[in-house]
Short mmCIF file of C-alpha atoms in Angstrom, two decimals:
data_model
loop_
_atom_site.label_atom_id
_atom_site.label_comp_id
_atom_site.label_asym_id
_atom_site.label_seq_id
_atom_site.Cartn_x
_atom_site.Cartn_y
_atom_site.Cartn_z
CA MET A 29 37.97 187.96 72.51
CA GLY A 30 34.88 189.50 70.92
CA ILE A 31 33.24 186.18 70.09
CA GLU A 32 29.72 187.57 70.42
CA THR A 33 30.32 190.35 67.89
CA ALA A 34 31.20 187.81 65.21
CA LEU A 35 27.91 185.91 65.51
CA PRO A 36 25.17 186.43 62.88
CA ASP A 37 22.59 189.08 63.76
CA ARG A 38 19.87 186.46 63.79
CA LYS A 39 21.43 184.66 66.75
CA GLY A 40 21.77 187.90 68.63
CA LYS A 41 18.12 188.64 67.99
CA VAL A 42 17.01 185.24 69.21
CA PHE A 43 19.02 185.67 72.39
CA CYS A 44 17.51 189.08 73.07
CA GLU A 45 14.00 187.76 72.61
CA LEU A 46 14.34 185.00 75.25
CA PRO A 47 11.74 185.32 78.01
CA LYS A 48 13.11 186.92 81.13
CA GLU A 49 12.32 183.86 83.24
CA THR A 50 14.33 181.57 80.93
CA ASN A 51 17.23 184.03 80.86
CA SER A 52 17.28 184.21 84.65
CA ARG A 53 17.17 180.45 84.93
CA SER A 54 20.11 180.18 82.54
CA LYS A 55 22.17 182.57 84.66
CA ARG A 56 21.45 180.59 87.81
CA SER A 57 22.47 177.41 86.03
CA ARG A 58 25.77 178.99 84.94
CA ARG A 59 26.47 180.05 88.52
CA ARG A 60 25.84 176.52 89.75
CA GLN A 61 28.17 175.13 87.12
CA ARG A 62 30.94 177.64 87.80
CA LYS A 63 34.29 175.87 88.07
CA VAL A 64 35.62 175.19 91.56
CA TYR A 65 39.42 175.31 91.54
CA PRO A 66 41.21 172.37 93.23
CA VAL A 67 42.76 174.70 95.81
CA GLN A 68 39.27 175.94 96.75
CA LYS A 69 38.07 172.36 97.09
CA LEU A 70 41.09 171.68 99.31
CA TYR A 71 40.23 174.62 101.55
CA GLU A 72 36.58 173.60 101.85
CA THR A 73 37.53 169.99 102.63
CA CYS A 74 40.03 171.12 105.30
CA LYS A 75 37.38 173.33 106.85
CA GLU A 76 35.01 170.38 107.08
CA VAL A 77 37.59 167.82 108.24
CA PHE A 78 39.19 169.97 110.97
CA SER A 79 35.99 171.69 112.17
CA SER A 80 35.76 169.67 115.39
CA CYS A 81 39.46 168.93 115.84
CA GLY A 82 42.18 170.52 117.91
CA ALA A 83 45.62 169.75 119.26
CA GLY A 84 46.04 166.02 119.73
CA ILE A 85 42.65 165.23 118.17
CA ILE A 86 42.84 163.19 114.97
CA PRO A 87 40.05 163.50 112.38
CA PRO A 88 37.93 160.34 111.90
CA PRO A 89 39.39 157.81 109.41
CA GLY A 90 36.77 158.66 106.79
CA ASP A 91 37.67 162.34 106.96
CA VAL A 92 41.38 161.55 106.72
CA GLU A 93 40.71 159.52 103.57
CA LYS A 94 38.55 162.30 102.14
CA LEU A 95 41.21 164.97 102.57
CA ALA A 96 43.96 162.65 101.32
CA ALA A 97 41.93 161.95 98.18
CA VAL A 98 41.64 165.67 97.42
CA LEU A 99 45.38 166.17 97.91
CA ASN A 100 46.27 163.09 95.88
CA SER A 101 44.51 164.57 92.86
CA MET A 102 46.31 167.93 93.01
CA LYS A 103 49.00 168.95 90.54
CA LEU A 104 51.62 171.69 90.41
CA GLU A 105 49.57 173.77 87.98
CA ASP A 106 46.62 173.71 90.38
CA VAL A 107 48.53 176.13 92.62
CA GLY A 108 49.93 178.29 89.84
CA LEU A 109 53.48 176.91 89.88
CA ASN A 110 55.80 175.49 87.24
CA PRO A 111 59.30 173.94 87.50
CA GLU A 112 60.94 176.88 85.71
CA MET A 113 60.20 179.36 88.50
CA PRO A 114 63.19 180.85 90.35
CA TYR A 115 62.11 179.15 93.61
CA PHE A 116 63.43 175.88 92.20
CA ARG A 117 66.89 177.10 91.19
CA THR A 118 70.04 177.12 93.30
CA GLU A 119 71.30 180.71 93.49
CA ALA A 120 74.70 180.23 95.15
CA PRO A 121 76.31 176.80 94.64
CA ASP A 122 78.62 177.29 97.63
CA GLU A 123 75.75 178.06 100.05
CA ALA A 124 72.94 175.98 101.49
CA PRO A 125 69.97 176.23 99.09
CA LYS A 126 67.20 178.54 100.27
CA ILE A 127 63.73 177.12 100.79
CA THR A 128 60.78 179.23 99.67
CA TYR A 129 57.48 179.13 101.53
CA LEU A 130 54.20 180.17 99.90
CA HIS A 131 51.42 180.89 102.37
CA LEU A 132 47.95 179.98 101.09
CA TYR A 133 45.72 180.06 104.17
CA GLU A 134 45.71 179.83 107.96
CA CYS A 135 43.10 179.85 110.71
CA GLU A 136 43.11 178.44 114.23
CA LYS A 137 42.02 175.02 112.92
CA PHE A 138 44.39 174.44 110.00
CA SER A 139 46.94 175.96 107.63
CA ILE A 140 47.82 175.40 103.98
CA GLY A 141 51.21 176.22 102.49
CA ILE A 142 53.77 175.13 99.91
CA PHE A 143 57.50 174.53 100.39
CA CYS A 144 59.55 175.02 97.23
CA LEU A 145 62.95 173.31 97.32
CA PRO A 146 65.81 173.65 94.83
CA PRO A 147 68.04 170.59 94.26
CA SER A 148 69.80 169.51 97.49
CA GLY A 149 67.53 171.74 99.59
CA VAL A 150 66.93 170.37 103.08
CA ILE A 151 64.19 170.95 105.64
CA PRO A 152 65.89 169.67 108.82
CA LEU A 153 64.40 167.09 111.14
CA HIS A 154 61.54 168.71 113.10
CA ASN A 155 58.37 167.82 114.96
CA HIS A 156 54.64 168.59 114.74
CA PRO A 157 53.31 168.68 118.32
CA GLY A 158 49.67 167.63 118.58
CA MET A 159 49.18 167.89 114.82
CA THR A 160 47.82 165.81 111.99
CA VAL A 161 49.81 166.70 108.88
CA PHE A 162 49.21 165.91 105.20
CA SER A 163 52.14 166.37 102.79
CA LYS A 164 51.69 166.09 99.03
CA LEU A 165 54.73 166.05 96.72
CA LEU A 166 53.57 168.09 93.71
CA PHE A 167 56.58 167.47 91.48
CA GLY A 168 60.17 166.28 91.63
CA SER A 169 61.90 163.76 93.88
CA MET A 170 62.82 163.91 97.55
CA HIS A 171 64.10 161.72 100.34
CA ILE A 172 61.97 161.57 103.47
CA LYS A 173 63.20 160.27 106.80
CA SER A 174 60.80 160.27 109.71
CA TYR A 175 60.64 159.06 113.29
CA ASP A 176 58.23 158.44 116.14
CA TRP A 177 59.27 158.27 119.78
CA ALA A 178 60.08 154.69 120.77
CA VAL A 179 57.13 153.23 122.66
CA ASP A 180 57.78 152.23 126.31
CA SER A 181 61.32 153.60 126.23
CA PRO A 182 62.34 155.28 129.51
CA CYS A 183 63.69 158.06 127.29
CA ASN A 184 60.40 158.62 125.47
CA PRO A 185 59.14 162.12 126.39
CA CYS A 186 55.58 160.98 125.58
CA ASN A 187 55.79 158.01 127.97
CA PRO A 188 54.21 158.99 131.33
CA SER A 189 56.20 156.26 133.08
CA ALA A 190 59.52 157.44 131.69
CA ASN A 191 61.97 157.38 134.57
CA ALA A 192 65.44 157.25 133.09
CA ASN A 193 67.99 158.80 135.40
CA PRO A 194 69.96 161.46 133.47
CA SER A 195 73.12 160.18 135.15
CA GLN A 196 72.55 156.82 133.43
CA ILE A 197 72.65 158.44 129.99
CA GLN A 198 76.10 158.90 128.53
CA HIS A 199 74.88 161.89 126.51
CA PRO A 200 72.16 163.86 128.36
CA GLY A 201 69.39 165.29 126.21
CA VAL A 202 69.09 162.41 123.76
CA GLN A 203 65.79 160.58 123.33
CA LEU A 204 65.17 157.26 121.64
CA ALA A 205 63.11 157.25 118.43
CA LYS A 206 62.09 154.60 115.94
CA VAL A 207 62.46 155.09 112.19
CA LYS A 208 59.08 155.20 110.44
CA VAL A 209 60.09 156.13 106.88
CA ASP A 210 63.48 156.23 105.17
CA ALA A 211 62.84 156.30 101.44
CA ASP A 212 62.88 158.25 98.18
CA PHE A 213 59.63 159.57 96.70
CA THR A 214 58.93 160.84 93.18
CA ALA A 215 55.81 162.66 92.02
CA PRO A 216 53.14 161.69 91.22
CA CYS A 217 52.64 159.83 94.49
CA ASN A 218 50.07 159.74 97.25
CA SER A 219 50.16 162.10 100.19
CA SER A 220 52.01 161.16 103.35
CA ILE A 221 50.12 161.56 106.62
CA LEU A 222 51.53 161.89 110.10
CA TYR A 223 49.72 162.01 113.43
CA PRO A 224 50.43 163.47 116.89
CA ALA A 225 52.12 160.28 118.11
CA ALA A 226 52.45 158.10 115.01
CA GLY A 227 53.08 158.07 111.29
CA GLY A 228 56.49 159.73 111.56
CA ASN A 229 55.66 162.89 113.52
CA MET A 230 59.28 164.06 113.23
CA HIS A 231 60.54 164.23 109.67
CA CYS A 232 63.27 165.58 107.43
CA PHE A 233 62.93 166.43 103.72
CA THR A 234 65.92 166.34 101.34
CA ALA A 235 65.37 167.43 97.73
CA LEU A 236 66.94 164.98 95.26
CA THR A 237 65.75 167.26 92.45
CA ALA A 238 63.86 170.53 92.48
CA CYS A 239 60.51 169.80 94.11
CA ALA A 240 57.46 171.29 95.81
CA VAL A 241 55.51 170.02 98.82
CA LEU A 242 51.96 171.08 99.61
CA ASP A 243 51.45 170.94 103.39
CA VAL A 244 48.23 170.90 105.41
CA LEU A 245 48.64 171.20 109.18
CA GLY A 246 45.79 170.70 111.61
CA PRO A 247 46.08 172.60 113.84
CA PRO A 248 48.93 174.93 112.77
CA TYR A 249 51.98 175.77 114.87
CA SER A 250 51.26 178.17 117.73
CA ASP A 251 53.88 179.34 120.22
CA PRO A 252 51.29 180.73 122.70
CA GLU A 253 49.54 177.34 122.75
CA GLY A 254 52.78 175.38 123.14
CA ARG A 255 52.93 174.09 119.58
CA ASP A 256 56.26 175.55 118.58
CA CYS A 257 58.53 173.77 116.12
CA THR A 258 61.46 171.86 117.59
CA TYR A 259 64.43 170.77 115.45
CA TYR A 260 66.63 167.74 116.13
CA PHE A 261 69.94 166.09 115.41
CA ASP A 262 69.73 162.33 114.87
CA PHE A 263 72.47 159.91 115.89
CA PRO A 264 72.84 156.14 115.29
CA PHE A 265 71.58 153.96 118.13
CA THR A 266 75.08 152.63 118.80
CA ASN A 267 76.43 156.12 119.60
CA PHE A 268 74.93 156.21 123.12
CA SER A 269 73.64 153.84 125.76
CA VAL A 270 71.05 154.00 128.53
CA ASP A 271 70.59 151.51 131.33
CA GLY A 272 67.40 149.54 130.73
CA VAL A 273 67.27 150.31 127.01
CA SER A 274 68.22 147.52 124.66
CA VAL A 275 67.48 146.78 121.02
CA PRO A 276 68.36 143.51 119.21
CA GLU A 277 71.43 144.01 117.06
CA GLU A 278 69.59 143.23 113.83
CA GLU A 279 67.03 145.98 114.58
CA ARG A 280 69.37 148.76 115.65
CA GLU A 281 69.39 150.48 112.26
CA GLY A 282 65.68 151.11 112.79
CA TYR A 283 66.35 153.28 115.87
CA ALA A 284 68.16 156.53 116.52
CA TRP A 285 68.86 158.98 119.30
CA LEU A 286 67.37 162.43 118.76
CA GLN A 287 68.71 165.56 120.40
CA GLU A 288 67.11 169.00 120.28
CA ARG A 289 69.09 171.61 118.42
CA GLU A 290 68.87 175.34 118.97
CA LYS A 291 70.72 176.87 116.04
CA LEU A 292 70.10 176.13 112.37
CA GLU A 293 73.13 177.65 110.71
CA ASP A 294 72.54 176.16 107.26
CA PHE A 295 68.77 176.50 107.03
CA ALA A 296 67.01 179.49 105.49
CA VAL A 297 63.34 179.84 104.60
CA VAL A 298 62.15 182.89 102.70
CA GLY A 299 58.54 183.87 102.18
CA ALA A 300 57.12 184.67 98.75
CA VAL A 301 53.74 185.78 97.49
CA TYR A 302 51.37 183.03 96.42
CA ASP A 303 50.05 183.87 92.93
CA GLY A 304 47.89 180.83 92.30
CA PRO A 305 44.08 180.59 92.34
CA VAL A 306 42.62 182.57 95.22
CA ILE A 307 40.98 180.82 98.16
CA VAL A 308 37.56 182.30 98.90
CA GLU A 309 36.61 181.97 102.56
CA CYS A 310 33.16 180.59 103.19
#
């Protein structure tokens, strides 16, 4: 902008005559005060929080709170996005809206990414095996429905004493889960956190308006390590029955049967280049 050239000559002369030691000290001070972008702070906090974690290992409560606080303060502009971008528009009204994924960072300990959803976009019900996941709604409104496997159910795949006989299940392949969250969320709101066996490890996102979700996964998905993503159908509790499994009638709406699904005909995720502030590895 040429600000310096517009200053009086006297000021320029004074600046040039500063002792070298003072000038050097001023430069060091400016480096120390250099702005740290929120996304860089997020990366550095993730690196600290997940440094000693792995699959099935949850960060200490203080670290969870620390990372959640960083995410809670983040805004859409912090990652170089705005609601007018094409990611948030429905291209073909007669087709399922495409979800756009922006990859920010990934290592063996954690990953950072953003899902951009146009109105009515859906990320189907899926799990996060052995992961602790932080999700921050950056703008817009969405409905979140999440489940955890029903504790002590003979159909719970995480229950070591599960002994349901498949012949006793009217619909083989279904597993009992308990609803954790079934609600609408509108930004600004706090991050949601799920854990390997609690907090709604299996969730579904439905965009009520255009919206964006910043996701932190620790550790990330990994097929070689057995952390692949599994998708599910969910059915009302009353649709099936299993000997030895009973739920009081007034509580049945809080339970559902989940069944793994192989094909996702109406779900498309496309990758796009992240153009926001750059993460500098350290």
